[in-house]
PDB file of C-alpha atoms in Angstrom:
ATOM      1  CA  MET X   1      70.413 138.336  77.171  1.00 76.00           C
ATOM      2  CA  GLY X   2      71.866 141.043  79.405  1.00 91.00           C
ATOM      3  CA  MET X   3      72.567 140.925  83.079  1.00 96.00           C
ATOM      4  CA  LEU X   4      69.557 140.338  85.307  1.00 98.00           C
ATOM      5  CA  ILE X   5      69.310 141.298  88.984  1.00 98.00           C
ATOM      6  CA  VAL X   6      66.505 139.572  90.912  1.00 97.00           C
ATOM      7  CA  LYS X   7      65.581 140.606  94.429  1.00 96.00           C
ATOM      8  CA  ILE X   8      63.588 137.981  96.369  1.00 94.00           C
ATOM      9  CA  GLY X   9      62.177 138.213  99.913  1.00 78.00           C
ATOM     10  CA  GLY X  10      61.041 135.612 102.403  1.00 60.00           C
ATOM     11  CA  SER X  11      57.426 136.629 101.935  1.00 59.00           C
ATOM     12  CA  THR X  12      57.476 135.445  98.260  1.00 59.00           C
ATOM     13  CA  LEU X  13      59.137 132.066  98.828  1.00 60.00           C
ATOM     14  CA  GLY X  14      56.651 129.402  99.801  1.00 55.00           C
ATOM     15  CA  ALA X  15      56.195 125.684  99.375  1.00 47.00           C
ATOM     16  CA  HIS X  16      54.498 126.174  95.976  1.00 54.00           C
ATOM     17  CA  ASP X  17      56.609 129.056  94.793  1.00 74.00           C
ATOM     18  CA  THR X  18      58.095 128.902  91.271  1.00 89.00           C
ATOM     19  CA  THR X  19      60.688 131.613  91.639  1.00 93.00           C
ATOM     20  CA  LEU X  20      63.639 129.286  92.196  1.00 94.00           C
ATOM     21  CA  ALA X  21      62.627 127.063  89.301  1.00 95.00           C
ATOM     22  CA  ASP X  22      62.331 130.181  87.115  1.00 96.00           C
ATOM     23  CA  LEU X  23      65.848 131.256  88.146  1.00 96.00           C
ATOM     24  CA  VAL X  24      67.291 127.868  87.197  1.00 97.00           C
ATOM     25  CA  GLU X  25      65.489 127.970  83.857  1.00 97.00           C
ATOM     26  CA  LEU X  26      66.913 131.446  83.103  1.00 97.00           C
ATOM     27  CA  GLN X  27      70.374 130.163  83.954  1.00 97.00           C
ATOM     28  CA  ARG X  28      69.919 127.181  81.628  1.00 97.00           C
ATOM     29  CA  GLU X  29      68.980 129.621  78.860  1.00 96.00           C
ATOM     30  CA  GLY X  30      72.283 131.395  79.329  1.00 96.00           C
ATOM     31  CA  ALA X  31      71.111 134.477  81.227  1.00 96.00           C
ATOM     32  CA  PRO X  32      73.660 135.956  83.625  1.00 98.00           C
ATOM     33  CA  VAL X  33      71.652 136.289  86.879  1.00 98.00           C
ATOM     34  CA  VAL X  34      72.558 137.733  90.257  1.00 98.00           C
ATOM     35  CA  VAL X  35      70.105 137.090  93.091  1.00 98.00           C
ATOM     36  CA  VAL X  36      69.780 139.410  96.098  1.00 97.00           C
ATOM     37  CA  HIS X  37      67.701 138.246  99.018  1.00 95.00           C
ATOM     38  CA  GLY X  38      66.263 139.607 102.218  1.00 88.00           C
ATOM     39  CA  GLY X  39      64.933 137.678 105.162  1.00 88.00           C
ATOM     40  CA  GLY X  40      63.489 140.180 107.581  1.00 86.00           C
ATOM     41  CA  PRO X  41      60.747 137.965 109.010  1.00 88.00           C
ATOM     42  CA  VAL X  42      63.274 135.212 109.761  1.00 91.00           C
ATOM     43  CA  VAL X  43      65.574 137.729 111.454  1.00 91.00           C
ATOM     44  CA  THR X  44      62.719 138.915 113.614  1.00 89.00           C
ATOM     45  CA  GLU X  45      61.869 135.305 114.520  1.00 91.00           C
ATOM     46  CA  TRP X  46      65.435 134.559 115.581  1.00 92.00           C
ATOM     47  CA  LEU X  47      65.779 137.766 117.511  1.00 91.00           C
ATOM     48  CA  LYS X  48      62.792 136.634 119.563  1.00 89.00           C
ATOM     49  CA  VAL X  49      64.466 133.261 120.145  1.00 90.00           C
ATOM     50  CA  HIS X  50      67.466 135.097 121.551  1.00 84.00           C
ATOM     51  CA  GLY X  51      65.271 137.326 123.721  1.00 83.00           C
ATOM     52  CA  ALA X  52      65.918 140.459 121.715  1.00 81.00           C
ATOM     53  CA  GLY X  53      63.227 142.861 120.490  1.00 79.00           C
ATOM     54  CA  THR X  54      62.897 144.485 117.094  1.00 81.00           C
ATOM     55  CA  GLN X  55      62.746 148.249 116.594  1.00 81.00           C
ATOM     56  CA  PHE X  56      62.143 149.991 113.287  1.00 79.00           C
ATOM     57  CA  VAL X  57      62.735 153.666 112.480  1.00 76.00           C
ATOM     58  CA  ARG X  58      61.250 154.943 109.227  1.00 69.00           C
ATOM     59  CA  GLY X  59      61.014 151.358 107.970  1.00 68.00           C
ATOM     60  CA  LEU X  60      64.642 150.366 108.725  1.00 76.00           C
ATOM     61  CA  ARG X  61      65.599 147.838 111.379  1.00 84.00           C
ATOM     62  CA  VAL X  62      67.678 149.321 114.208  1.00 86.00           C
ATOM     63  CA  THR X  63      70.648 146.971 114.507  1.00 91.00           C
ATOM     64  CA  ASP X  64      72.751 147.079 117.663  1.00 90.00           C
ATOM     65  CA  GLU X  65      75.782 144.843 118.212  1.00 90.00           C
ATOM     66  CA  THR X  66      73.655 141.969 119.533  1.00 89.00           C
ATOM     67  CA  ALA X  67      71.132 142.198 116.765  1.00 91.00           C
ATOM     68  CA  LEU X  68      73.916 142.337 114.146  1.00 93.00           C
ATOM     69  CA  LYS X  69      75.124 138.902 115.196  1.00 93.00           C
ATOM     70  CA  VAL X  70      71.696 137.494 114.627  1.00 93.00           C
ATOM     71  CA  VAL X  71      71.277 139.359 111.296  1.00 93.00           C
ATOM     72  CA  VAL X  72      74.587 138.020 109.968  1.00 95.00           C
ATOM     73  CA  ALA X  73      73.914 134.461 111.158  1.00 95.00           C
ATOM     74  CA  VAL X  74      70.437 134.432 109.618  1.00 94.00           C
ATOM     75  CA  LEU X  75      70.993 136.326 106.341  1.00 95.00           C
ATOM     76  CA  ALA X  76      74.570 135.341 105.461  1.00 96.00           C
ATOM     77  CA  GLY X  77      74.109 131.875 106.975  1.00 96.00           C
ATOM     78  CA  LEU X  78      70.748 130.186 107.262  1.00 94.00           C
ATOM     79  CA  VAL X  79      68.641 131.988 104.594  1.00 94.00           C
ATOM     80  CA  ASN X  80      71.499 132.364 102.112  1.00 96.00           C
ATOM     81  CA  LYS X  81      72.444 128.699 102.243  1.00 96.00           C
ATOM     82  CA  GLN X  82      68.841 127.521 102.143  1.00 94.00           C
ATOM     83  CA  ILE X  83      68.251 129.462  98.899  1.00 94.00           C
ATOM     84  CA  THR X  84      71.569 128.416  97.393  1.00 96.00           C
ATOM     85  CA  ALA X  85      71.029 124.738  98.257  1.00 96.00           C
ATOM     86  CA  ALA X  86      67.447 124.817  96.884  1.00 94.00           C
ATOM     87  CA  LEU X  87      68.680 126.300  93.560  1.00 96.00           C
ATOM     88  CA  ASN X  88      71.347 123.648  93.271  1.00 97.00           C
ATOM     89  CA  ALA X  89      68.838 120.878  94.093  1.00 96.00           C
ATOM     90  CA  LEU X  90      66.791 122.073  91.137  1.00 96.00           C
ATOM     91  CA  GLY X  91      69.812 121.691  88.845  1.00 97.00           C
ATOM     92  CA  GLY X  92      71.208 125.207  89.050  1.00 97.00           C
ATOM     93  CA  ARG X  93      74.768 126.292  89.630  1.00 98.00           C
ATOM     94  CA  ALA X  94      74.460 128.713  92.519  1.00 98.00           C
ATOM     95  CA  VAL X  95      77.085 130.185  94.877  1.00 98.00           C
ATOM     96  CA  GLY X  96      76.052 131.767  98.158  1.00 98.00           C
ATOM     97  CA  LEU X  97      77.843 135.002  99.172  1.00 98.00           C
ATOM     98  CA  SER X  98      77.467 138.014 101.378  1.00 98.00           C
ATOM     99  CA  GLY X  99      78.362 141.548 100.390  1.00 97.00           C
ATOM    100  CA  ALA X 100      81.413 141.245 102.703  1.00 97.00           C
ATOM    101  CA  ASP X 101      82.878 138.520 100.452  1.00 97.00           C
ATOM    102  CA  GLY X 102      85.422 139.997  97.996  1.00 96.00           C
ATOM    103  CA  PRO X 103      84.521 142.497  99.454  1.00 97.00           C
ATOM    104  CA  THR X 104      81.679 143.182  97.046  1.00 98.00           C
ATOM    105  CA  VAL X 105      79.433 145.651  98.867  1.00 98.00           C
ATOM    106  CA  LEU X 106      81.383 148.358 100.700  1.00 98.00           C
ATOM    107  CA  ALA X 107      79.370 150.414 103.119  1.00 97.00           C
ATOM    108  CA  GLU X 108      79.560 152.984 105.919  1.00 96.00           C
ATOM    109  CA  VAL X 109      77.416 154.100 108.775  1.00 95.00           C
ATOM    110  CA  ARG X 110      75.885 157.481 107.939  1.00 94.00           C
ATOM    111  CA  GLU X 111      72.984 157.517 110.412  1.00 92.00           C
ATOM    112  CA  PRO X 112      74.171 156.282 113.827  1.00 92.00           C
ATOM    113  CA  GLU X 113      70.601 156.160 115.150  1.00 91.00           C
ATOM    114  CA  TYR X 114      70.140 152.903 113.208  1.00 92.00           C
ATOM    115  CA  GLY X 115      73.218 151.265 114.814  1.00 93.00           C
ATOM    116  CA  ARG X 116      75.167 148.862 112.623  1.00 94.00           C
ATOM    117  CA  VAL X 117      73.222 149.687 109.495  1.00 95.00           C
ATOM    118  CA  GLY X 118      75.190 150.714 106.467  1.00 95.00           C
ATOM    119  CA  ALA X 119      74.699 152.868 103.418  1.00 95.00           C
ATOM    120  CA  VAL X 120      76.290 151.566 100.212  1.00 97.00           C
ATOM    121  CA  ARG X 121      79.501 153.386  99.433  1.00 97.00           C
ATOM    122  CA  GLU X 122      80.853 151.276  96.553  1.00 97.00           C
ATOM    123  CA  ILE X 123      80.035 148.120  94.628  1.00 98.00           C
ATOM    124  CA  ARG X 124      83.006 146.043  93.406  1.00 98.00           C
ATOM    125  CA  THR X 125      81.839 143.893  90.514  1.00 97.00           C
ATOM    126  CA  ASP X 126      84.892 141.718  89.913  1.00 97.00           C
ATOM    127  CA  LEU X 127      83.734 138.660  91.853  1.00 98.00           C
ATOM    128  CA  LEU X 128      80.187 138.735  90.539  1.00 98.00           C
ATOM    129  CA  ARG X 129      81.335 139.175  86.926  1.00 98.00           C
ATOM    130  CA  ARG X 130      83.771 136.258  87.225  1.00 98.00           C
ATOM    131  CA  LEU X 131      81.121 133.994  88.713  1.00 98.00           C
ATOM    132  CA  THR X 132      78.460 134.840  86.112  1.00 98.00           C
ATOM    133  CA  GLY X 133      81.062 134.604  83.375  1.00 97.00           C
ATOM    134  CA  ASP X 134      81.872 131.083  84.501  1.00 97.00           C
ATOM    135  CA  GLY X 135      78.231 130.076  84.501  1.00 97.00           C
ATOM    136  CA  PHE X 136      77.452 130.447  88.187  1.00 98.00           C
ATOM    137  CA  MET X 137      74.525 132.274  89.760  1.00 98.00           C
ATOM    138  CA  PRO X 138      75.655 134.392  92.745  1.00 98.00           C
ATOM    139  CA  VAL X 139      73.127 134.507  95.615  1.00 98.00           C
ATOM    140  CA  LEU X 140      73.981 137.593  97.656  1.00 98.00           C
ATOM    141  CA  SER X 141      72.854 138.440 101.199  1.00 97.00           C
ATOM    142  CA  SER X 142      72.723 142.114 102.142  1.00 96.00           C
ATOM    143  CA  VAL X 143      75.505 141.977 104.745  1.00 97.00           C
ATOM    144  CA  GLY X 144      78.180 144.497 103.774  1.00 97.00           C
ATOM    145  CA  PHE X 145      81.787 145.380 104.572  1.00 97.00           C
ATOM    146  CA  ASP X 146      82.344 148.407 106.836  1.00 97.00           C
ATOM    147  CA  THR X 147      85.028 150.544 105.179  1.00 95.00           C
ATOM    148  CA  ALA X 148      85.522 152.551 108.399  1.00 93.00           C
ATOM    149  CA  ALA X 149      86.372 149.551 110.581  1.00 89.00           C
ATOM    150  CA  ALA X 150      89.896 149.293 111.935  1.00 79.00           C
ATOM    151  CA  ALA X 151      91.887 146.060 112.041  1.00 76.00           C
ATOM    152  CA  GLY X 152      90.433 143.776 114.671  1.00 69.00           C
ATOM    153  CA  GLU X 153      87.058 145.554 114.770  1.00 78.00           C
ATOM    154  CA  ASP X 154      83.762 144.093 113.546  1.00 88.00           C
ATOM    155  CA  ALA X 155      83.633 145.102 109.878  1.00 95.00           C
ATOM    156  CA  LEU X 156      80.108 143.840 109.120  1.00 97.00           C
ATOM    157  CA  LEU X 157      77.041 145.991 108.474  1.00 97.00           C
ATOM    158  CA  ASN X 158      73.365 145.274 107.908  1.00 95.00           C
ATOM    159  CA  ILE X 159      72.174 146.888 104.659  1.00 95.00           C
ATOM    160  CA  ASN X 160      68.681 147.188 103.193  1.00 93.00           C
ATOM    161  CA  ALA X 161      68.472 144.412 100.510  1.00 95.00           C
ATOM    162  CA  ASP X 162      66.359 146.547  98.217  1.00 95.00           C
ATOM    163  CA  THR X 163      69.040 149.230  98.190  1.00 96.00           C
ATOM    164  CA  VAL X 164      71.741 146.672  97.478  1.00 97.00           C
ATOM    165  CA  ALA X 165      69.768 145.311  94.505  1.00 98.00           C
ATOM    166  CA  GLY X 166      69.449 148.767  92.968  1.00 97.00           C
ATOM    167  CA  GLU X 167      73.126 149.585  93.458  1.00 98.00           C
ATOM    168  CA  LEU X 168      74.143 146.229  91.953  1.00 98.00           C
ATOM    169  CA  ALA X 169      71.929 146.842  88.889  1.00 97.00           C
ATOM    170  CA  ALA X 170      73.614 150.213  88.341  1.00 97.00           C
ATOM    171  CA  ALA X 171      77.169 148.946  88.936  1.00 98.00           C
ATOM    172  CA  LEU X 172      76.763 145.869  86.720  1.00 97.00           C
ATOM    173  CA  ASP X 173      75.035 147.757  83.883  1.00 96.00           C
ATOM    174  CA  ALA X 174      72.117 145.325  84.228  1.00 97.00           C
ATOM    175  CA  GLU X 175      69.484 145.044  81.551  1.00 96.00           C
ATOM    176  CA  ARG X 176      66.761 144.405  84.146  1.00 96.00           C
ATOM    177  CA  LEU X 177      66.122 144.682  87.853  1.00 97.00           C
ATOM    178  CA  ILE X 178      63.168 142.656  89.079  1.00 96.00           C
ATOM    179  CA  PHE X 179      61.650 142.846  92.559  1.00 96.00           C
ATOM    180  CA  LEU X 180      59.505 139.841  93.524  1.00 94.00           C
ATOM    181  CA  THR X 181      57.098 141.072  96.211  1.00 91.00           C
ATOM    182  CA  ASP X 182      53.888 140.068  97.930  1.00 89.00           C
ATOM    183  CA  VAL X 183      51.846 142.836  96.296  1.00 90.00           C
ATOM    184  CA  PRO X 184      50.680 143.213  92.682  1.00 92.00           C
ATOM    185  CA  GLY X 185      52.728 146.380  92.038  1.00 93.00           C
ATOM    186  CA  VAL X 186      52.830 150.075  92.853  1.00 95.00           C
ATOM    187  CA  LYS X 187      49.368 151.501  93.403  1.00 94.00           C
ATOM    188  CA  ASP X 188      47.907 154.960  92.902  1.00 93.00           C
ATOM    189  CA  ALA X 189      45.895 156.873  95.539  1.00 92.00           C
ATOM    190  CA  GLU X 190      42.731 154.910  94.540  1.00 93.00           C
ATOM    191  CA  GLY X 191      44.460 151.510  94.904  1.00 92.00           C
ATOM    192  CA  ALA X 192      44.805 150.728  91.169  1.00 94.00           C
ATOM    193  CA  VAL X 193      48.072 149.173  90.041  1.00 94.00           C
ATOM    194  CA  LEU X 194      50.210 151.458  87.902  1.00 95.00           C
ATOM    195  CA  ARG X 195      51.615 149.434  85.045  1.00 93.00           C
ATOM    196  CA  CYS X 196      54.236 151.936  83.947  1.00 93.00           C
ATOM    197  CA  LEU X 197      55.859 154.826  85.783  1.00 93.00           C
ATOM    198  CA  THR X 198      58.290 157.463  84.637  1.00 92.00           C
ATOM    199  CA  PRO X 199      60.971 158.368  87.173  1.00 93.00           C
ATOM    200  CA  ASP X 200      59.346 161.821  87.649  1.00 93.00           C
ATOM    201  CA  HIS X 201      55.931 160.315  88.300  1.00 94.00           C
ATOM    202  CA  ALA X 202      57.418 157.833  90.789  1.00 94.00           C
ATOM    203  CA  ARG X 203      59.131 160.653  92.686  1.00 94.00           C
ATOM    204  CA  SER X 204      55.951 162.686  92.794  1.00 95.00           C
ATOM    205  CA  LEU X 205      54.021 159.688  94.248  1.00 95.00           C
ATOM    206  CA  MET X 206      56.622 159.313  96.974  1.00 94.00           C
ATOM    207  CA  HIS X 207      56.550 163.036  97.721  1.00 93.00           C
ATOM    208  CA  ALA X 208      52.748 162.879  98.003  1.00 93.00           C
ATOM    209  CA  GLY X 209      52.896 159.900 100.346  1.00 93.00           C
ATOM    210  CA  THR X 210      51.073 157.593  97.937  1.00 94.00           C
ATOM    211  CA  ILE X 211      54.164 155.384  97.829  1.00 93.00           C
ATOM    212  CA  ASP X 212      55.128 154.724 101.450  1.00 89.00           C
ATOM    213  CA  GLY X 213      56.454 152.170 103.891  1.00 85.00           C
ATOM    214  CA  GLY X 214      58.412 149.228 102.543  1.00 85.00           C
ATOM    215  CA  MET X 215      57.614 150.212  98.951  1.00 91.00           C
ATOM    216  CA  ILE X 216      59.815 153.301  99.202  1.00 91.00           C
ATOM    217  CA  PRO X 217      63.211 151.554  99.157  1.00 91.00           C
ATOM    218  CA  LYS X 218      62.034 149.352  96.312  1.00 94.00           C
ATOM    219  CA  VAL X 219      60.995 152.297  94.192  1.00 95.00           C
ATOM    220  CA  GLU X 220      64.158 154.214  95.115  1.00 95.00           C
ATOM    221  CA  ALA X 221      66.206 151.200  94.010  1.00 96.00           C
ATOM    222  CA  CYS X 222      64.233 151.033  90.756  1.00 97.00           C
ATOM    223  CA  LEU X 223      65.015 154.737  90.185  1.00 96.00           C
ATOM    224  CA  ARG X 224      68.698 154.083  90.812  1.00 96.00           C
ATOM    225  CA  ALA X 225      68.687 151.206  88.266  1.00 96.00           C
ATOM    226  CA  ALA X 226      66.595 153.143  85.739  1.00 95.00           C
ATOM    227  CA  GLY X 227      68.990 156.089  86.037  1.00 94.00           C
ATOM    228  CA  ALA X 228      71.731 153.698  84.857  1.00 95.00           C
ATOM    229  CA  GLY X 229      69.690 152.457  81.962  1.00 93.00           C
ATOM    230  CA  ALA X 230      67.959 149.346  83.354  1.00 95.00           C
ATOM    231  CA  ALA X 231      64.322 148.427  83.068  1.00 94.00           C
ATOM    232  CA  ALA X 232      63.085 147.947  86.629  1.00 96.00           C
ATOM    233  CA  HIS X 233      60.038 145.887  87.613  1.00 96.00           C
ATOM    234  CA  ILE X 234      58.074 145.364  90.793  1.00 96.00           C
ATOM    235  CA  ILE X 235      55.906 142.264  90.414  1.00 94.00           C
ATOM    236  CA  ASP X 236      53.868 139.852  92.488  1.00 92.00           C
ATOM    237  CA  GLY X 237      56.187 136.920  93.206  1.00 89.00           C
ATOM    238  CA  ARG X 238      53.306 134.797  94.429  1.00 87.00           C
ATOM    239  CA  GLU X 239      51.969 134.424  90.897  1.00 89.00           C
ATOM    240  CA  PRO X 240      53.070 131.189  89.119  1.00 90.00           C
ATOM    241  CA  HIS X 241      56.154 131.774  86.984  1.00 93.00           C
ATOM    242  CA  ALA X 242      55.937 135.529  87.541  1.00 92.00           C
ATOM    243  CA  LEU X 243      59.686 135.909  87.005  1.00 94.00           C
ATOM    244  CA  LEU X 244      59.788 134.095  83.636  1.00 94.00           C
ATOM    245  CA  ARG X 245      56.741 135.973  82.417  1.00 93.00           C
ATOM    246  CA  ALA X 246      58.282 139.331  83.393  1.00 92.00           C
ATOM    247  CA  VAL X 247      61.536 138.545  81.597  1.00 93.00           C
ATOM    248  CA  ARG X 248      59.651 137.447  78.502  1.00 91.00           C
ATOM    249  CA  GLY X 249      57.592 140.618  78.293  1.00 85.00           C
ATOM    250  CA  SER X 250      54.392 139.908  80.182  1.00 81.00           C
ATOM    251  CA  GLU X 251      52.650 143.051  81.346  1.00 77.00           C
ATOM    252  CA  SER X 252      52.317 142.598  85.075  1.00 85.00           C
ATOM    253  CA  GLY X 253      53.208 144.607  88.122  1.00 93.00           C
ATOM    254  CA  THR X 254      54.834 148.010  87.683  1.00 95.00           C
ATOM    255  CA  THR X 255      57.713 148.966  85.400  1.00 95.00           C
ATOM    256  CA  ILE X 256      59.999 151.983  85.806  1.00 94.00           C
ATOM    257  CA  ASP X 257      61.955 152.097  82.589  1.00 81.00           C
ATOM    258  CA  GLY X 258      65.366 153.589  82.041  1.00 65.00           C
ATOM    259  CA  ALA X 259      65.016 153.506  78.237  1.00 62.00           C
ATOM    260  CA  ALA X 260      65.955 157.143  77.806  1.00 47.00           C
ATOM    261  CA  THR X 261      69.116 156.750  79.836  1.00 50.00           C
ATOM    262  CA  ARG X 262      69.915 153.431  78.110  1.00 49.00           C
ATOM    263  CA  GLY X 263      69.637 155.079  74.687  1.00 47.00           C
ATOM    264  CA  ALA X 264      71.886 157.977  75.727  1.00 44.00           C
ATOM    265  CA  ARG X 265      74.425 155.523  77.123  1.00 48.00           C
ATOM    266  CA  SER X 266      74.526 153.457  73.907  1.00 45.00           C
ATOM    267  CA  GLU X 267      75.168 156.595  71.858  1.00 43.00           C
ATOM    268  CA  ARG X 268      78.272 157.528  73.815  1.00 41.00           C
TER     269      ARG X 268
END
C-alpha cells in the first residue's frame, strides 16, 4: 500500500468517532500513514479564554503576535498531543510533530494582512519518511517554520492545515489524500453530492462560486495532490469507519482523481 495522507479536523473527532481506530488499523496492516490535523474551534475557544477576538479574512484566521502564541500552544501542544496520545492508547505507534520540527514545513508570509500566517514554500520529507519507514505514524500540526526569520526572531507561522495536507501529498508522492470532514462531500448547485470530479470541473465550480467557504482550501489541496498523481477524497468523517471504507474502495464522498498524472509519471 502506498503513502496515505489523512487530514482530520476537530469537528470530526467526537466521543464515538472511529477515525483514530481506523488509523491504527491501517498502521497495523502496514500502510505508511501521515496525519495532518487542524483545530480551529479549539483555537477560537482558547483565544476567548485569553480575552482575544477572532477575525477571518476570506476564510483565513488573521493571526497577530498574540494570537500566534495561542495557535502554537493549542495546535502544536494540546490538540497534537491529545491526538497522538489517543492513537497510542489504541495500540498505535504515533509521534506528534509540528511543521517546524526538522524543519518539515518551510513557509513565508506572502499576504501581510493576515499577520503571522504562512504560505508553504517547501516541504522537506526526510523526517516523515524516516518515521514511516521505521513504522511510526507522524501526527503533524500545521505550525510551520518561517524561512525569512532572522536569528533570535520568532520563526513560527500559522498555516492552513488543508493546504499543508495537499503539499505533503504532493511532496511524498502519496497514493491517496483523504479529508475527513463534517459534510458528505462536494455538492453541486442543487445540493447533490458529486461523487467524482475532474480537476477542470472542480475549478469551474470554484469559479462559479458553487464551491465556497471552507471547502475551497480542501478542493485546492485535492487539486494539488491530484496534479502530483494522488487520488484525493473528501468524505464525511462522522460516518462509522469512513476512513477504512474509503481506503478499501467504498464509493462515498467526493473523489478528485490524479489517475492521468499518475499514469504519465509511471511511464517516465
